[in-house]
Amino acid sequence: MSTTPSRVEQPVLESRVLRNNRLSDPHIRAVTVYLPPGYDDSPPRRYPALYLLSSHGSTGPSLLNWRPWHVTIQGQLDALIAAGSMGPLIVVMPDMWTRFGGSQYINSEGMGRYEDYLIEEIIPFVDRTFRTLPDRDRRGVVGRSSGGFGAITQAMHHPDVFGAFACHSGDLYWEYTCLPPLSRMHQELEQYGGLDAFIRDIPTIRPKGSTFWDLVMTVCWSAAFGGNPEVPRGFDLPIDSNTGALSEAVWARWLVHDPIRKLDSALYAEALRQMKLAFIDVGQYDEYQLQVGARVLHRKLDVLGIPHVYEEYPDGHRDTHYRYAESFPLLYEALQ
Amino acid sequence: MSTTPSRVEQPVLESRVLRNNRLSDPHIRAVTVYLPPGYDDSPPRRYPALYLLSSHGSTGPSLLNWRPWHVTIQGQLDALIAAGSMGPLIVVMPDMWTRFGGSQYINSEGMGRYEDYLIEEIIPFVDRTFRTLPDRDRRGVVGRSSGGFGAITQAMHHPDVFGAFACHSGDLYWEYTCLPPLSRMHQELEQYGGLDAFIRDIPTIRPKGSTFWDLVMTVCWSAAFGGNPEVPRGFDLPIDSNTGALSEAVWARWLVHDPIRKLDSALYAEALRQMKLAFIDVGQYDEYQLQVGARVLHRKLDVLGIPHVYEEYPDGHRDTHYRYAESFPLLYEALQ
Amino acid sequence: MSTTPSRVEQPVLESRVLRNNRLSDPHIRAVTVYLPPGYDDSPPRRYPALYLLSSHGSTGPSLLNWRPWHVTIQGQLDALIAAGSMGPLIVVMPDMWTRFGGSQYINSEGMGRYEDYLIEEIIPFVDRTFRTLPDRDRRGVVGRSSGGFGAITQAMHHPDVFGAFACHSGDLYWEYTCLPPLSRMHQELEQYGGLDAFIRDIPTIRPKGSTFWDLVMTVCWSAAFGGNPEVPRGFDLPIDSNTGALSEAVWARWLVHDPIRKLDSALYAEALRQMKLAFIDVGQYDEYQLQVGARVLHRKLDVLGIPHVYEEYPDGHRDTHYRYAESFPLLYEALQ
Amino acid sequence: MSTTPSRVEQPVLESRVLRNNRLSDPHIRAVTVYLPPGYDDSPPRRYPALYLLSSHGSTGPSLLNWRPWHVTIQGQLDALIAAGSMGPLIVVMPDMWTRFGGSQYINSEGMGRYEDYLIEEIIPFVDRTFRTLPDRDRRGVVGRSSGGFGAITQAMHHPDVFGAFACHSGDLYWEYTCLPPLSRMHQELEQYGGLDAFIRDIPTIRPKGSTFWDLVMTVCWSAAFGGNPEVPRGFDLPIDSNTGALSEAVWARWLVHDPIRKLDSALYAEALRQMKLAFIDVGQYDEYQLQVGARVLHRKLDVLGIPHVYEEYPDGHRDTHYRYAESFPLLYEALQ
């Protein structure tokens, strides 16, 4: 008996929590869902679900993009299942895009209630639309880069929702991840005519070179970590607008979001202790020095006695989607 | 009365001419086709067709990719039609991908009979599968970069098939387009362990940085322009394998493919003269100096008295898809 | 009556305080001294003296180097005097070179007692060898980059020795000047085989590219700011040797040396208040973001009511020797 | 009996042939001469002489510059003699600087009669001023990069003047050395406001970054190889001023100066055959791909049966002064 092939569905969900978000980003969005081989066979069967969070500058649907010399995410999942590396599962690729290149997967005054969107709207929608096993023990979260930050953060916030996570080359340890680009933020803003002009021009700046990406990342972090309902744009800059120096008060609010520091809270440590799988990896030559944060996290988890899988690879930050072949099977197994 | 929305179809075509190609690239491929708003309405209507050739390192289906802060090609086409800038038309995005990142849209011993695949297989397949106006006066070809080279080359070769073309930032004038990367080819090959090792490792080299892209482009050109049925891999390198110096004999065979030089042939000049639209543009700060070739082409067309539209933009090579908003309406109009 | 031309002398001084320094750098060095036009005329006349501190990676004698399309420092001084922009003065270019590319002009366990060398040995030697006006009111200190840091630091430490200073594009505000390269230090050390191997290989590493310069600067700072007599090499690294993360305890010792923070001390503020000229400049596009520290310093001096000259130029960090034409005449005037 | 130490003299020579050169560069210049240890001892002794030609962007006197972590040229020569690697010799470092960063050591309408300056003025001046052995068998020429081009070119032109040469990482094989930067020339000229503006601004452009150096090199070559007494500035550009494309006629005049092609002349081949030492080296990862020209030259010399020493090093173009330790002793020996 042959099995029906995998397929991708993109049903549309109208969000209540994203309505009237400050950046006027859409509140009606597709939810991209991979349904595994056999999903359409009878008798009906339910599957564990993995929430795959994209990195800054991309979004759920973009994970389907054709990329040169790469299998697509659908092909990669099909191959892992066909090879018996893991059983069939549903993979959800939510669209958390904003004008600033992403939402960081948290609620923020500056961008919108994206964490609520994920937890309160997308997950229930998926669970009622597709044949998931709607249980935290059968639901995992995974991502790369900013998506890896999203995965560990959501696991810390919602151990009742997620039973396992994988953080690939995640944004960790703000001193090295955020501070170097912050040192350049003032000069880069000047280059683009100031914050208001930059925000206005983001969609049309051409070409979008390395300076653009550097700056849009720091603006995104600013909106995510420096929220302030009192100011028109909903967030404070982490730098003094005259000198460009660090604004210590705002920076302190950023640090609260660093997963390294969050682990000092018993609540969040306890959340990770409840995970059936905590998977962390990084490339030892990461161009953003994320290997430092990964190592610090690894040691802190050891000190706290929190079981986890930790891997380093002899490569960098880019072109590392291949590592899903390591984490997906472990997640699948943990979610049994 | 409302109009049905546009949609994209990807029917599969089994190629005869690509079967057993030397790189073992697939001969069964999808053909990506944009069908305009109203296509599904009755009564049936026929449309002009535009063949949109992707640049090196990409392929027809990849033109559908989500790209940050860009509308998709479908969105861009919908918007141009909705705004009345042009009427509805069918856009075909063929998959001419190879292990070397593209086929250059010509037949070659090194890669395969991609020109035949386009002209003899894809176009007839599209014409019998979709409601095109199956006539050279209603069929155009357009592309950027290597796809721009493909567009002008196909127009030169097949004025009976195409009635109009647009060449955006196309590869032209081999002395500047090809020779600088050729000067680095020998050292880059050494870095990757030689040609055989490089060809073997192309899919798995990580990360694919600028040196990789530089080299895979020159290897692709080598296979396209230096074909030699007598040697195992089907093509000669344009450089001496010991010193790295230019192989003058092979280089001479490359030059034959430079559209600038092809214009010296009355046959090809005559082909372009038959075009209802010849559109050429370039960015004046093109990072590959393609503005030089574009200017030389422009002057040569003037000297030959071949009517054409020529535009320069104050930008570079990347992020220039926006220029389709200029060429598509002109092509549409020409194909009426 | 014609004036004798300027000349440079390089008398040799044997240092007592540098003897047996930890890096085995020479303790017998030349002192490079510019003697102005007319110095050799009779009757004898005494002159104010300026101590010109070179930037990291260079040394006093290197200021005499021929540089393409530049007048030499001797030519620049001659021209300013000839044009009447300033009167004649003696300029001393001390050699404070170390294996780590410079000494930062302070005493350190890691490198040696370079501050004592300057204050206790070079200055008395110059005053007894040349016809200076041996008085703090007639003695200034000036430098670029690390030399600018040296100038303001020496002015803070020794208001009894120096009566004026100029700090061009000086290292200021450690969060932006030092922390970004520190984030890369661990990975760079790995690349060179660890700290001991790097220190051993510094003279012979070829070519000395940007990674080398990045790392040797952080090693130099480490030796200057993280001194520890208890460890064999005389200094602690500011990073954890396992993870690469910031060592907070060592970093706190670094911060003490940041001129921005030193100004919080009444002693150092008072020292600057006694200056007859405090001159600070910077390029607003400084590649190391030193414009931020300069602006913070400028505001802090304003708040403290310390008179100073502050200039920003629309350029960067490199090729800015031309700005001596601004500071030297002001220093000359202040030292009258 | 102790030996007197080496010393450097810089006597001034007023040139007749450089007077009224088109760029208004000075015709009164110092000649920098290294006199070996023992030169000042009695009884007088005569020495072989080596003419050391500096690379583009530098000049004879700049070879004396202090460079970080390097011994000076004087120190390097002293050490080779002290170690017994070679005997004492005189090293002459002529100043062939021009506004365009160098003269390429040949006569040109665009810059001046620098070859005559070297051969007819400097050498006789040195021979009558210092105790050289004034004989082609005792006189060699050596250089790096453009200075390496100068060395092999002068050896080809003047076998009666020089009896040996060494060409380190020399400019060879114009297709790879010159053509890639020529492809960028038009765009770079535009960036600086055109050729006249660029020439006017050369001394004051700040900072002198990689684009500046790229362009000033091509302008220097243009003046050296494209001389034309009929035009005001004395040389033709090798590119079409409208399109930027190669001017084939001017390029053909450039090619005549490529040492690779010159070897096709029996006259020049015969000149090299008369050398007591022909030494060629290069780094196999030369950033300008000069290893290709070196290999082509090596093979051509083999085919012609011209004895020579050929070395490749596993490094690049920069920081390669250390290789003089290889060539100087061989040159010394050949000049016995």
GROMACS .gro file of N, CA and C in nm, chain C residues 244-291:
model
  144
  916GLY      N    1   3.500   3.233   2.616
  916GLY     CA    2   3.522   3.358   2.543
  916GLY      C    3   3.440   3.473   2.597
  917ALA      N    4   3.354   3.447   2.697
  917ALA     CA    5   3.270   3.554   2.752
  917ALA      C    6   3.354   3.652   2.832
  918LEU      N    7   3.300   3.770   2.847
  918LEU     CA    8   3.367   3.875   2.922
  918LEU      C    9   3.394   3.829   3.066
  919SER      N   10   3.514   3.854   3.111
  919SER     CA   11   3.544   3.834   3.253
  919SER      C   12   3.510   3.965   3.323
  920GLU      N   13   3.400   3.965   3.396
  920GLU     CA   14   3.349   4.092   3.451
  920GLU      C   15   3.451   4.158   3.544
  921ALA      N   16   3.523   4.074   3.621
  921ALA     CA   17   3.618   4.131   3.717
  921ALA      C   18   3.732   4.203   3.644
  922VAL      N   19   3.781   4.141   3.539
  922VAL     CA   20   3.891   4.205   3.465
  922VAL      C   21   3.840   4.326   3.388
  923TRP      N   22   3.725   4.311   3.329
  923TRP     CA   23   3.665   4.423   3.254
  923TRP      C   24   3.649   4.545   3.345
  924ALA      N   25   3.612   4.522   3.470
  924ALA     CA   26   3.597   4.634   3.565
  924ALA      C   27   3.732   4.705   3.584
  925ARG      N   28   3.841   4.627   3.580
  925ARG     CA   29   3.972   4.692   3.592
  925ARG      C   30   4.007   4.770   3.466
  926TRP      N   31   3.961   4.725   3.351
  926TRP     CA   32   3.981   4.801   3.228
  926TRP      C   33   3.911   4.936   3.236
  927LEU      N   34   3.787   4.932   3.284
  927LEU     CA   35   3.704   5.053   3.279
  927LEU      C   36   3.768   5.169   3.355
  928VAL      N   37   3.846   5.135   3.456
  928VAL     CA   38   3.915   5.237   3.534
  928VAL      C   39   4.005   5.325   3.445
  929HIS      N   40   4.051   5.267   3.335
  929HIS     CA   41   4.143   5.341   3.248
  929HIS      C   42   4.072   5.424   3.141
  930ASP      N   43   3.941   5.410   3.131
  930ASP     CA   44   3.867   5.487   3.030
  930ASP      C   45   3.864   5.634   3.071
  931PRO      N   46   3.921   5.722   2.989
  931PRO     CA   47   3.924   5.865   3.027
  931PRO      C   48   3.786   5.920   3.061
  932ILE      N   49   3.682   5.865   2.996
  932ILE     CA   50   3.546   5.910   3.026
  932ILE      C   51   3.516   5.887   3.174
  933ARG      N   52   3.547   5.767   3.221
  933ARG     CA   53   3.519   5.736   3.361
  933ARG      C   54   3.614   5.806   3.457
  934LYS      N   55   3.738   5.823   3.413
  934LYS     CA   56   3.835   5.890   3.501
  934LYS      C   57   3.789   6.030   3.538
  935LEU      N   58   3.714   6.090   3.446
  935LEU     CA   59   3.667   6.227   3.472
  935LEU      C   60   3.574   6.233   3.593
  936ASP      N   61   3.518   6.120   3.634
  936ASP     CA   62   3.434   6.118   3.754
  936ASP      C   63   3.518   6.142   3.880
  937SER      N   64   3.648   6.127   3.865
  937SER     CA   65   3.735   6.154   3.980
  937SER      C   66   3.768   6.303   3.983
  938ALA      N   67   3.748   6.363   4.100
  938ALA     CA   68   3.775   6.507   4.114
  938ALA      C   69   3.920   6.538   4.082
  939LEU      N   70   4.008   6.444   4.119
  939LEU     CA   71   4.151   6.464   4.095
  939LEU      C   72   4.180   6.485   3.947
  940TYR      N   73   4.124   6.396   3.864
  940TYR     CA   74   4.153   6.403   3.720
  940TYR      C   75   4.079   6.520   3.655
  941ALA      N   76   3.959   6.547   3.702
  941ALA     CA   77   3.887   6.662   3.649
  941ALA      C   78   3.966   6.789   3.678
  942GLU      N   79   4.017   6.796   3.799
  942GLU     CA   80   4.094   6.913   3.840
  942GLU      C   81   4.220   6.927   3.754
  943ALA      N   82   4.282   6.814   3.724
  943ALA     CA   83   4.402   6.817   3.639
  943ALA      C   84   4.369   6.882   3.504
  944LEU      N   85   4.258   6.838   3.444
  944LEU     CA   86   4.223   6.895   3.312
  944LEU      C   87   4.187   7.042   3.323
  945ARG      N   88   4.128   7.079   3.437
  945ARG     CA   89   4.091   7.219   3.456
  945ARG      C   90   4.215   7.309   3.456
  946GLN      N   91   4.327   7.250   3.492
  946GLN     CA   92   4.450   7.330   3.497
  946GLN      C   93   4.519   7.345   3.361
  947MET      N   94   4.467   7.275   3.263
  947MET     CA   95   4.531   7.283   3.132
  947MET      C   96   4.510   7.421   3.070
  948LYS      N   97   4.613   7.471   3.007
  948LYS     CA   98   4.601   7.596   2.934
  948LYS      C   99   4.532   7.574   2.799
  949LEU      N  100   4.536   7.451   2.753
  949LEU     CA  101   4.456   7.411   2.636
  949LEU      C  102   4.418   7.265   2.648
  950ALA      N  103   4.289   7.240   2.634
  950ALA     CA  104   4.241   7.102   2.619
  950ALA      C  105   4.175   7.097   2.483
  951PHE      N  106   4.233   7.019   2.393
  951PHE     CA  107   4.185   7.014   2.254
  951PHE      C  108   4.142   6.872   2.225
  952ILE      N  109   4.019   6.856   2.176
  952ILE     CA  110   3.967   6.724   2.142
  952ILE      C  111   3.906   6.731   2.003
  953ASP      N  112   3.941   6.636   1.917
  953ASP     CA  113   3.872   6.629   1.790
  953ASP      C  114   3.846   6.484   1.752
  954VAL      N  115   3.769   6.466   1.646
  954VAL     CA  116   3.732   6.333   1.601
  954VAL      C  117   3.667   6.346   1.463
  955GLY      N  118   3.672   6.237   1.387
  955GLY     CA  119   3.598   6.232   1.261
  955GLY      C  120   3.459   6.176   1.285
  956GLN      N  121   3.360   6.239   1.226
  956GLN     CA  122   3.225   6.193   1.259
  956GLN      C  123   3.191   6.057   1.199
  957TYR      N  124   3.274   6.008   1.110
  957TYR     CA  125   3.252   5.874   1.054
  957TYR      C  126   3.363   5.779   1.097
  958ASP      N  127   3.416   5.802   1.215
  958ASP     CA  128   3.525   5.718   1.264
  958ASP      C  129   3.488   5.571   1.256
  959GLU      N  130   3.576   5.492   1.192
  959GLU     CA  131   3.549   5.349   1.172
  959GLU      C  132   3.542   5.272   1.303
  960TYR      N  133   3.598   5.328   1.409
  960TYR     CA  134   3.592   5.261   1.540
  960TYR      C  135   3.491   5.329   1.631
  961GLN      N  136   3.408   5.413   1.575
  961GLN     CA  137   3.300   5.479   1.649
  961GLN      C  138   3.356   5.569   1.759
  962LEU      N  139   3.480   5.617   1.741
  962LEU     CA  140   3.538   5.701   1.846
  962LEU      C  141   3.468   5.836   1.857
  963GLN      N  142   3.388   5.869   1.757
  963GLN     CA  143   3.313   5.994   1.767
  963GLN      C  144   3.217   5.991   1.886
   0.00000   0.00000   0.00000
